[in-house]
Coordinates of N, CA and C and ligand atoms in Angstrom, one line a residue:
X12 N 7.3 -11.2 0.9 CA 7.4 -11.8 2.2 C 7.8 -13.3 2.0
X13 N 8.8 -13.7 2.7 CA 9.3 -15.1 2.6 C 8.3 -16.1 3.3
X14 N 8.0 -17.2 2.6 CA 6.9 -18.1 3.1 C 7.5 -19.2 4.0
X15 N 6.6 -19.7 4.8 CA 7.0 -20.8 5.7 C 6.4 -22.1 5.2
X16 N 7.2 -23.1 5.0 CA 6.7 -24.3 4.4 C 6.9 -25.5 5.4
X17 N 5.9 -26.2 5.7 CA 6.0 -27.4 6.5 C 6.0 -28.6 5.5
X18 N 6.9 -29.5 5.5 CA 7.0 -30.7 4.7 C 6.7 -31.9 5.5
X19 N 5.8 -32.8 5.0 CA 5.5 -34.0 5.7 C 5.9 -35.1 4.7
X20 N 6.7 -36.1 5.2 CA 7.1 -37.2 4.4 C 7.3 -38.4 5.2
X21 N 7.3 -39.6 4.6 CA 7.5 -40.8 5.3 C 8.7 -41.6 4.8
X22 N 9.3 -41.2 3.7 CA 10.3 -42.1 3.2 C 11.7 -41.4 3.0
X23 N 12.2 -41.6 1.8 CA 13.6 -41.1 1.5 C 13.7 -39.6 1.6
X24 N 12.7 -38.9 1.0 CA 12.7 -37.4 1.1 C 13.4 -36.7 0.0
X25 N 13.5 -37.4 -1.2 CA 14.1 -36.6 -2.3 C 13.3 -35.4 -2.7
X26 N 12.0 -35.5 -2.6 CA 11.2 -34.3 -2.9 C 11.4 -33.2 -1.8
X27 N 11.5 -33.6 -0.6 CA 11.8 -32.6 0.5 C 13.1 -31.9 0.2
X28 N 14.1 -32.7 -0.2 CA 15.4 -32.2 -0.5 C 15.3 -31.2 -1.7
X29 N 14.6 -31.6 -2.7 CA 14.4 -30.7 -3.9 C 13.8 -29.4 -3.5
X30 N 12.8 -29.4 -2.5 CA 12.2 -28.2 -2.1 C 13.2 -27.4 -1.3
X31 N 14.0 -28.0 -0.4 CA 15.0 -27.3 0.4 C 16.0 -26.7 -0.6
X32 N 16.4 -27.4 -1.6 CA 17.4 -26.8 -2.6 C 16.8 -25.6 -3.2
X33 N 15.5 -25.6 -3.6 CA 14.8 -24.5 -4.3 C 14.7 -23.3 -3.4
X34 N 14.5 -23.5 -2.1 CA 14.5 -22.4 -1.1 C 15.9 -21.8 -1.0
X35 N 16.9 -22.6 -1.0 CA 18.3 -22.1 -0.9 C 18.7 -21.3 -2.1
X36 N 18.3 -21.8 -3.3 CA 18.8 -21.1 -4.5 C 17.8 -20.0 -5.0
X37 N 16.7 -19.8 -4.3 CA 15.9 -18.7 -4.6 C 14.7 -19.0 -5.6
X38 N 14.6 -20.2 -6.0 CA 13.4 -20.6 -6.9 C 12.1 -20.5 -6.0
X39 N 12.3 -20.8 -4.8 CA 11.1 -20.6 -3.8 C 11.5 -19.5 -2.9
X40 N 10.6 -18.5 -2.7 CA 10.9 -17.4 -1.8 C 10.3 -17.9 -0.4
X41 N 11.1 -18.7 0.2 CA 10.6 -19.3 1.5 C 11.6 -20.2 2.1
X42 N 11.2 -20.9 3.2 CA 12.1 -21.8 3.8 C 11.3 -22.9 4.5
X43 N 11.9 -24.1 4.7 CA 11.2 -25.2 5.4 C 11.2 -24.9 6.9
X44 N 10.1 -24.6 7.4 CA 10.0 -24.3 8.9 C 10.0 -25.5 9.7
X45 N 9.6 -26.7 9.1 CA 9.6 -27.9 9.8 C 9.5 -29.1 8.7
X46 N 10.3 -30.1 9.0 CA 10.1 -31.4 8.2 C 9.7 -32.4 9.2
X47 N 8.5 -32.9 8.9 CA 7.8 -33.9 9.8 C 7.6 -35.2 9.2
X48 N 7.6 -36.2 10.0 CA 7.3 -37.6 9.5 C 6.5 -38.4 10.6
X49 N 5.8 -39.3 10.1 CA 5.1 -40.3 10.9 C 6.0 -41.5 11.3
X50 N 7.2 -41.5 10.6 CA 8.1 -42.6 10.9 C 9.4 -42.0 11.5
X51 N 9.6 -42.3 12.8 CA 10.8 -41.7 13.4 C 12.1 -42.1 12.7
X52 N 12.1 -43.3 12.0 CA 13.4 -43.7 11.4 C 13.4 -43.4 9.9
X53 N 12.5 -42.5 9.5 CA 12.5 -42.2 8.0 C 13.8 -41.4 7.6
X54 N 14.3 -41.8 6.4 CA 15.5 -41.2 5.9 C 15.3 -39.6 5.8
X55 N 14.1 -39.2 5.5 CA 13.9 -37.8 5.3 C 14.3 -37.0 6.5
X56 N 14.1 -37.5 7.7 CA 14.4 -36.8 8.9 C 15.9 -36.6 9.0
X57 N 16.6 -37.7 8.7 CA 18.1 -37.6 8.8 C 18.6 -36.6 7.8
X58 N 18.1 -36.7 6.6 CA 18.5 -35.8 5.5 C 18.2 -34.3 5.9
X59 N 17.1 -34.1 6.5 CA 16.7 -32.7 6.9 C 17.6 -32.2 8.0
X60 N 17.8 -33.1 9.0 CA 18.7 -32.7 10.1 C 20.1 -32.4 9.6
X61 N 20.6 -33.2 8.7 CA 21.9 -33.0 8.1 C 22.0 -31.6 7.5
X62 N 20.9 -31.1 7.0 CA 20.9 -29.7 6.4 C 20.7 -28.6 7.4
X63 N 20.5 -29.0 8.7 CA 20.2 -28.1 9.7 C 18.7 -27.6 9.8
X64 N 17.8 -28.4 9.2 CA 16.4 -28.0 9.2 C 15.8 -28.6 10.5
X65 N 14.8 -27.9 11.0 CA 14.1 -28.5 12.2 C 13.2 -29.7 11.8
X66 N 13.2 -30.7 12.6 CA 12.5 -32.0 12.3 C 11.5 -32.3 13.4
X67 N 10.6 -33.1 13.0 CA 9.5 -33.6 14.0 C 9.1 -35.0 13.6
X68 N 9.1 -35.9 14.6 CA 8.7 -37.2 14.4 C 7.4 -37.4 15.2
X69 N 6.4 -37.9 14.6 CA 5.1 -38.1 15.3 C 4.7 -39.5 14.9
X70 N 4.9 -40.5 15.7 CA 4.7 -41.9 15.3 C 3.2 -42.2 15.4
X71 N 2.6 -42.5 14.2 CA 1.2 -42.8 14.2 C 0.8 -44.0 15.0
X72 N 1.7 -44.9 15.3 CA 1.4 -46.1 16.0 C 1.1 -45.8 17.5
X73 N 1.5 -44.6 17.9 CA 1.2 -44.2 19.3 C -0.2 -43.6 19.6
X74 N -1.0 -43.6 18.5 CA -2.3 -43.0 18.6 C -3.4 -44.0 18.4
X75 N -4.5 -43.9 19.1 CA -5.5 -44.9 19.0 C -6.2 -45.0 17.7
X76 N -6.3 -43.9 17.0 CA -7.0 -44.0 15.6 C -6.5 -42.8 14.8
X77 N -6.9 -42.9 13.5 CA -6.5 -41.9 12.5 C -6.8 -40.5 13.0
X78 N -8.1 -40.3 13.5 CA -8.5 -38.9 13.8 C -7.6 -38.4 15.0
X79 N -7.3 -39.2 15.9 CA -6.4 -38.8 17.1 C -5.0 -38.4 16.6
X80 N -4.5 -39.2 15.7 CA -3.2 -38.9 15.1 C -3.2 -37.6 14.3
X81 N -4.3 -37.5 13.5 CA -4.4 -36.3 12.7 C -4.6 -35.0 13.5
X82 N -5.3 -35.1 14.6 CA -5.5 -33.9 15.4 C -4.1 -33.5 16.1
X83 N -3.4 -34.5 16.5 CA -2.1 -34.3 17.1 C -1.1 -33.7 16.1
X84 N -1.2 -34.2 14.9 CA -0.3 -33.8 13.8 C -0.7 -32.3 13.5
X85 N -1.9 -32.0 13.4 CA -2.4 -30.6 13.2 C -1.8 -29.7 14.2
X86 N -1.9 -30.0 15.5 CA -1.4 -29.2 16.6 C 0.1 -29.0 16.4
X87 N 0.8 -30.1 16.2 CA 2.3 -30.0 16.1 C 2.7 -29.2 15.0
X88 N 2.1 -29.3 13.8 CA 2.5 -28.5 12.6 C 2.1 -27.0 12.8
X89 N 0.9 -26.8 13.3 CA 0.4 -25.4 13.5 C 1.3 -24.6 14.4
X90 N 2.0 -25.3 15.3 CA 2.9 -24.6 16.2 C 4.1 -23.9 15.4
X91 N 4.3 -24.4 14.2 CA 5.4 -23.8 13.4 C 4.9 -22.7 12.5
X92 N 3.6 -22.5 12.5 CA 2.9 -21.4 11.7 C 3.3 -21.4 10.2
X93 N 3.1 -22.6 9.6 CA 3.4 -22.6 8.1 C 2.4 -21.9 7.3
X94 N 2.8 -21.3 6.2 CA 1.9 -20.8 5.2 C 1.3 -21.8 4.3
X95 N 2.1 -22.9 4.1 CA 1.8 -24.0 3.2 C 2.3 -25.3 3.8
X96 N 1.4 -26.3 3.8 CA 1.8 -27.7 4.2 C 2.0 -28.5 3.0
X97 N 3.1 -29.1 2.8 CA 3.5 -29.8 1.6 C 3.7 -31.3 1.9
X98 N 2.9 -32.1 1.3 CA 3.1 -33.6 1.5 C 4.0 -34.1 0.4
X99 N 5.0 -34.8 0.8 CA 6.1 -35.2 -0.2 C 6.4 -36.7 0.2
X100 N 5.5 -37.6 -0.3 CA 5.6 -39.0 0.0 C 5.2 -39.3 1.5
X101 N 4.1 -38.6 1.9 CA 3.6 -38.8 3.2 C 2.6 -40.0 3.1
X102 N 3.0 -41.1 3.7 CA 2.2 -42.4 3.4 C 1.1 -42.6 4.4
X103 N 0.4 -41.6 4.7 CA -0.8 -41.8 5.6 C -2.0 -41.1 4.9
X104 N -3.1 -41.8 5.0 CA -4.4 -41.2 4.5 C -4.8 -40.2 5.6
X105 N -5.0 -39.0 5.2 CA -5.4 -38.0 6.2 C -6.9 -37.8 6.2
X106 N -7.4 -37.5 7.4 CA -8.8 -37.4 7.7 C -9.1 -35.9 7.7
X107 N -10.4 -35.5 7.8 CA -10.8 -34.1 7.9 C -10.2 -33.4 9.1
X108 N -9.8 -34.2 10.2 CA -9.2 -33.6 11.4 C -8.0 -32.8 11.0
X109 N -7.3 -33.3 10.0 CA -6.1 -32.5 9.5 C -6.4 -31.7 8.2
X110 N -7.2 -32.3 7.3 CA -7.4 -31.6 6.0 C -8.2 -30.4 6.1
X111 N -9.2 -30.4 6.9 CA -10.2 -29.2 6.9 C -9.4 -28.0 7.4
X112 N -8.7 -28.0 8.5 CA -8.0 -26.7 8.9 C -7.0 -26.2 7.9
X113 N -6.4 -27.1 7.1 CA -5.4 -26.7 6.2 C -5.9 -26.6 4.7
X114 N -7.2 -26.7 4.6 CA -7.7 -26.7 3.2 C -7.3 -25.4 2.5
X115 N -6.8 -25.6 1.3 CA -6.3 -24.4 0.5 C -4.9 -24.1 0.8
X116 N -4.3 -24.7 1.9 CA -2.9 -24.5 2.2 C -2.2 -25.8 2.3
X117 N -2.7 -26.8 1.6 CA -2.3 -28.2 1.7 C -2.2 -28.8 0.4
X118 N -0.9 -29.2 0.0 CA -0.7 -29.7 -1.4 C 0.0 -31.1 -1.3
X119 N -0.1 -31.8 -2.4 CA 0.6 -33.1 -2.4 C 1.1 -33.3 -3.8
X120 N 2.1 -34.2 -3.9 CA 2.6 -34.7 -5.2 C 2.3 -36.1 -5.3
X121 N 1.7 -36.5 -6.5 CA 1.3 -37.9 -6.7 C 1.9 -38.4 -7.9
X122 N 2.5 -39.6 -7.9 CA 3.3 -40.1 -9.0 C 2.4 -40.7 -10.1
X123 N 1.4 -40.0 -10.6 CA 0.7 -40.4 -11.8 C 0.1 -39.2 -12.5
X124 N -0.5 -39.4 -13.7 CA -1.2 -38.3 -14.3 C -2.6 -38.4 -13.8
X125 N -2.9 -37.8 -12.6 CA -4.2 -37.9 -12.1 C -5.2 -37.2 -13.1
X126 N -6.4 -37.7 -13.3 CA -7.1 -38.6 -12.4 C -6.8 -40.1 -12.6
X127 N -5.8 -40.4 -13.5 CA -5.4 -41.8 -13.6 C -4.6 -42.2 -12.3
X128 N -4.9 -43.4 -11.9 CA -4.2 -44.1 -10.8 C -4.0 -43.4 -9.5
X129 N -5.1 -43.0 -8.9 CA -5.0 -42.6 -7.5 C -4.6 -43.8 -6.7
X130 N -4.0 -43.5 -5.5 CA -3.6 -44.7 -4.6 C -2.2 -45.1 -4.9
X131 N -2.0 -46.4 -4.6 CA -0.6 -46.9 -4.6 C -0.3 -47.6 -5.9
X132 N 1.0 -48.0 -6.1 CA 1.5 -48.8 -7.2 C 1.2 -48.1 -8.5
X133 N 1.3 -46.9 -8.6 CA 0.9 -46.2 -9.8 C 1.7 -46.6 -11.1
X134 N 3.1 -46.8 -10.9 CA 3.9 -47.1 -12.0 C 3.6 -48.5 -12.6
X135 N 3.5 -49.4 -11.7 CA 3.1 -50.8 -12.1 C 1.8 -50.8 -12.8
X136 N 0.8 -50.0 -12.3 CA -0.5 -50.0 -13.0 C -0.4 -49.3 -14.4
X137 N 0.4 -48.3 -14.5 CA 0.5 -47.7 -15.8 C 1.2 -48.6 -16.8
X138 N 2.2 -49.4 -16.3 CA 2.9 -50.4 -17.2 C 1.9 -51.5 -17.6
X139 N 1.1 -52.0 -16.6 CA 0.2 -53.1 -16.8 C -0.9 -52.7 -17.8
X140 N -1.2 -51.4 -17.8 CA -2.3 -50.9 -18.7 C -1.7 -50.7 -20.1
X141 N -0.4 -50.7 -20.3 CA 0.2 -50.5 -21.6 C 0.2 -49.0 -22.0
X142 N 0.2 -48.1 -21.0 CA 0.1 -46.7 -21.2 C 1.4 -46.2 -21.9
X143 N 1.3 -45.2 -22.7 CA 2.5 -44.6 -23.3 C 3.1 -43.5 -22.5
X144 N 2.4 -42.9 -21.6 CA 2.8 -41.8 -20.8 C 2.6 -42.1 -19.3
X145 N 3.5 -41.6 -18.5 CA 3.3 -41.6 -17.1 C 3.7 -40.2 -16.6
X146 N 3.7 -39.9 -15.3 CA 4.0 -38.6 -14.9 C 3.7 -38.4 -13.4
X147 N 3.6 -37.1 -13.1 CA 3.3 -36.7 -11.7 C 2.4 -35.5 -11.7
X148 N 1.6 -35.4 -10.6 CA 0.7 -34.3 -10.5 C 0.8 -33.7 -9.1
X149 N 0.9 -32.3 -9.1 CA 0.8 -31.6 -7.8 C -0.6 -31.1 -7.7
X150 N -1.2 -31.4 -6.6 CA -2.6 -31.0 -6.5 C -2.9 -30.6 -5.0
X151 N -4.0 -29.8 -4.9 CA -4.5 -29.5 -3.6 C -5.1 -30.7 -3.0
X152 N -5.0 -30.9 -1.7 CA -5.5 -32.0 -0.9 C -6.9 -31.6 -0.4
X153 N -7.8 -32.5 -0.8 CA -9.2 -32.3 -0.3 C -9.5 -33.7 0.4
X154 N -10.8 -33.8 0.9 CA -11.1 -34.9 1.7 C -11.0 -36.2 0.9
X155 N -11.4 -36.2 -0.4 CA -11.3 -37.4 -1.2 C -9.9 -37.7 -1.6
X156 N -9.4 -39.0 -1.6 CA -8.0 -39.3 -1.8 C -7.6 -39.0 -3.2
X157 N -6.5 -38.3 -3.3 CA -5.8 -38.0 -4.6 C -6.8 -37.4 -5.6
X158 N -7.8 -36.6 -5.1 CA -8.8 -36.1 -6.0 C -8.9 -34.6 -6.0
X159 N -8.1 -33.9 -5.3 CA -8.1 -32.5 -5.3 C -7.7 -31.8 -6.6
X160 N -8.1 -30.6 -6.8 CA -7.8 -29.9 -8.1 C -6.3 -29.9 -8.4
X161 N -5.9 -30.3 -9.6 CA -4.5 -30.3 -10.0 C -4.0 -28.9 -10.2
X162 N -2.7 -28.7 -9.8 CA -2.0 -27.4 -10.0 C -1.1 -27.5 -11.2
X163 N -0.3 -28.6 -11.2 CA 0.7 -28.8 -12.3 C 1.0 -30.2 -12.5
X164 N 1.2 -30.6 -13.8 CA 1.5 -32.0 -14.1 C 2.8 -32.0 -14.9
X165 N 3.5 -33.1 -14.8 CA 4.6 -33.3 -15.8 C 4.4 -34.7 -16.3
X166 N 4.7 -34.8 -17.6 CA 4.5 -36.1 -18.4 C 5.9 -36.7 -18.7
X167 N 6.1 -38.0 -18.6 CA 7.3 -38.6 -19.2 C 6.8 -39.8 -20.0
X168 N 7.6 -40.1 -21.1 CA 7.3 -41.3 -21.9 C 7.6 -42.6 -21.1
X169 N 6.8 -43.6 -21.4 CA 7.1 -44.9 -20.9 C 7.9 -45.6 -22.0
X170 N 9.0 -46.1 -21.7 CA 9.9 -46.7 -22.7 C 9.9 -48.2 -22.6
X171 N 10.2 -48.8 -23.8 CA 10.2 -50.3 -23.8 C 11.2 -50.8 -22.8
X172 N 10.8 -51.8 -22.1 CA 11.7 -52.4 -21.1 C 11.6 -51.7 -19.7
X173 N 10.7 -50.7 -19.6 CA 10.6 -50.1 -18.3 C 10.1 -51.0 -17.2
X174 N 10.6 -50.9 -16.0 CA 10.1 -51.5 -14.8 C 9.4 -50.4 -14.0
X175 N 8.7 -50.8 -13.0 CA 8.2 -49.7 -12.1 C 9.3 -48.9 -11.5
X176 N 10.5 -49.5 -11.3 CA 11.6 -48.8 -10.7 C 12.2 -47.8 -11.7
X177 N 12.4 -48.2 -12.9 CA 13.0 -47.3 -13.9 C 12.1 -46.1 -14.2
X178 N 10.8 -46.5 -14.3 CA 9.8 -45.4 -14.5 C 9.7 -44.5 -13.4
X179 N 9.7 -45.0 -12.2 CA 9.7 -44.1 -11.0 C 10.8 -43.1 -11.0
X180 N 12.0 -43.6 -11.4 CA 13.2 -42.8 -11.4 C 13.0 -41.7 -12.4
X181 N 12.5 -42.0 -13.6 CA 12.3 -41.0 -14.6 C 11.2 -39.9 -14.2
X182 N 10.2 -40.4 -13.5 CA 9.1 -39.5 -13.0 C 9.7 -38.6 -11.9
X183 N 10.5 -39.2 -11.1 CA 11.0 -38.4 -9.9 C 11.8 -37.2 -10.3
X184 N 12.6 -37.3 -11.4 CA 13.3 -36.2 -11.9 C 12.4 -35.0 -12.2
X185 N 11.2 -35.4 -12.8 CA 10.2 -34.3 -13.1 C 9.5 -33.8 -11.8
X186 N 9.3 -34.7 -10.8 CA 8.7 -34.3 -9.6 C 9.6 -33.2 -8.9
X187 N 10.9 -33.4 -9.0 CA 11.8 -32.5 -8.3 C 11.8 -31.1 -9.0
X188 N 11.5 -31.1 -10.3 CA 11.4 -29.9 -11.1 C 10.1 -29.1 -10.9
X189 N 8.9 -29.9 -10.9 CA 7.6 -29.2 -10.9 C 7.2 -28.9 -9.5
X190 N 7.7 -29.6 -8.5 CA 7.1 -29.3 -7.1 C 7.6 -28.0 -6.6
X191 N 8.8 -27.6 -6.8 CA 9.2 -26.2 -6.4 C 8.4 -25.1 -7.1
X192 N 8.2 -25.4 -8.4 CA 7.5 -24.4 -9.2 C 6.1 -24.2 -8.6
X193 N 5.4 -25.3 -8.4 CA 4.0 -25.3 -7.9 C 4.0 -24.7 -6.4
X194 N 4.9 -25.0 -5.6 CA 5.0 -24.5 -4.2 C 5.2 -23.0 -4.3
X195 N 6.1 -22.5 -5.1 CA 6.3 -21.1 -5.2 C 5.0 -20.4 -5.7
X196 N 4.3 -21.0 -6.6 CA 3.1 -20.3 -7.2 C 2.0 -20.3 -6.1
X197 N 2.0 -21.3 -5.2 CA 1.0 -21.3 -4.1 C 1.4 -20.3 -3.0
X198 N 2.7 -20.3 -2.7 CA 3.1 -19.4 -1.6 C 3.0 -17.9 -2.0
X199 N 3.2 -17.6 -3.3 CA 3.1 -16.2 -3.7 C 1.7 -15.8 -3.8
X200 N 0.7 -16.7 -3.7 CA -0.7 -16.4 -3.8 C -1.2 -16.3 -5.2
X201 N -0.3 -16.6 -6.2 CA -0.8 -16.6 -7.6 C -1.8 -17.8 -7.8
X202 N -1.4 -18.9 -7.3 CA -2.3 -20.1 -7.3 C -3.1 -20.2 -6.0
X203 N -4.4 -20.4 -6.2 CA -5.3 -20.5 -5.0 C -6.3 -21.5 -5.2
X204 N -6.8 -22.1 -4.1 CA -7.9 -23.0 -4.2 C -9.2 -22.1 -4.0
X205 N -10.0 -22.1 -5.0 CA -11.2 -21.3 -4.9 C -12.4 -22.2 -4.9
X206 N -13.0 -22.5 -3.8 CA -14.1 -23.5 -3.8 C -13.5 -24.9 -4.2
X207 N -13.9 -25.4 -5.3 CA -13.5 -26.7 -5.7 C -12.5 -26.7 -6.8
X208 N -12.0 -25.5 -7.2 CA -11.1 -25.5 -8.3 C -9.9 -24.6 -8.0
X209 N -8.8 -25.0 -8.7 CA -7.5 -24.2 -8.5 C -7.6 -23.0 -9.5
X210 N -7.1 -21.9 -9.1 CA -7.1 -20.7 -10.0 C -5.6 -20.2 -10.0
X211 N -5.3 -19.6 -11.2 CA -4.1 -18.8 -11.3 C -4.4 -17.4 -11.6
X212 N -3.9 -16.5 -10.8 CA -4.1 -15.1 -11.0 C -5.6 -14.8 -11.0
X213 N -6.4 -15.5 -10.3 CA -7.9 -15.2 -10.2 C -8.7 -15.8 -11.3
X214 N -8.1 -16.6 -12.2 CA -8.8 -17.1 -13.3 C -8.5 -18.6 -13.4
X215 N -9.3 -19.3 -14.3 CA -9.1 -20.7 -14.4 C -7.7 -21.0 -14.9
X216 N -7.1 -22.1 -14.5 CA -5.8 -22.4 -14.9 C -5.7 -22.7 -16.4
X217 N -4.6 -22.3 -17.0 CA -4.5 -22.6 -18.4 C -4.4 -24.1 -18.6
X218 N -4.7 -24.6 -19.9 CA -4.5 -26.1 -20.1 C -3.1 -26.6 -19.8
X219 N -3.1 -27.9 -19.5 CA -1.8 -28.4 -19.0 C -0.6 -28.1 -19.8
X220 N -0.7 -28.1 -21.1 CA 0.4 -27.8 -22.0 C 1.0 -26.4 -21.8
X221 N 0.2 -25.4 -21.4 CA 0.6 -24.0 -21.2 C 0.8 -23.7 -19.7
X222 N 0.6 -24.6 -18.9 CA 0.5 -24.2 -17.5 C 1.8 -24.0 -16.8
X223 N 2.8 -24.8 -17.2 CA 4.1 -24.7 -16.5 C 4.7 -23.3 -16.9
X224 N 4.6 -22.9 -18.1 CA 5.1 -21.6 -18.5 C 4.4 -20.5 -17.8
X225 N 3.1 -20.6 -17.6 CA 2.3 -19.6 -17.0 C 2.7 -19.5 -15.5
X226 N 2.9 -20.6 -14.8 CA 3.3 -20.6 -13.4 C 4.7 -20.0 -13.2
X227 N 5.6 -20.3 -14.2 CA 7.0 -19.9 -14.1 C 7.2 -18.4 -14.3
X228 N 6.2 -17.7 -14.9 CA 6.3 -16.3 -15.2 C 6.5 -15.4 -14.0
Ligands
GRF315 C1 7.3 -39.6 -4.8 O1 7.2 -40.5 -5.9 C2 5.9 -38.9 -4.7 O2 5.3 -38.7 -5.9 C3 5.1 -39.9 -3.8 O3 6.0 -40.5 -2.9 C4 7.3 -40.4 -3.5 C5 8.2 -39.8 -2.5 O4 9.6 -39.9 -2.8 N1 4.0 -39.2 -3.3 P1 10.7 -39.1 -1.9 O5 10.6 -39.6 -0.5 O6 10.4 -37.7 -2.0 O7 12.0 -39.5 -2.5

């Protein structure tokens, strides 16, 4: 059965585009049923519309507080009946008003090797710490920020002379590769959130080195 994916994004939308590509070429057995943003002028909405995808803008500044915005966002997204809600550069901290009803069907991609560097400015922080590796993590979203169980990670080397921008570009290539893989694994039901942990085929996920191959099977 082909899955319905809601994507939420606030910026450029290169990850949304990578997911749309993967739906079109069959790496994901599904389609984007809605691309939503909290920023009516976000490039992601223009890109999605240009591909003929349905879009939704819900400006968070029109709501009195986070909980009111999140409740409205929930209702708007639920109307499209997604199987999975995918955050792809959605720059809003979500509250339980949104997270709780979508728990286990809500994933995010974060540009660091979580649990390292939750929050913002991840690449600058990795560079300042003198790290040798950076990367991205696809994880389930739970109430604590950037703290849900990891589904898949990709590592990239930090090179001499890297700036946050050059590092972000190298990491983004990997994001575009692993996000479709993880989304397909969730949609197919092979990956699930069981209580506080992510499982693959009903068992604990393999260690990160073996995980990508296991998910791709
Ligand atoms: C990505 O780096 C993602 O990891 C982070 O926000 C960025 C979104 O980029 N959560 P794009 O809008 O998908 O190009």
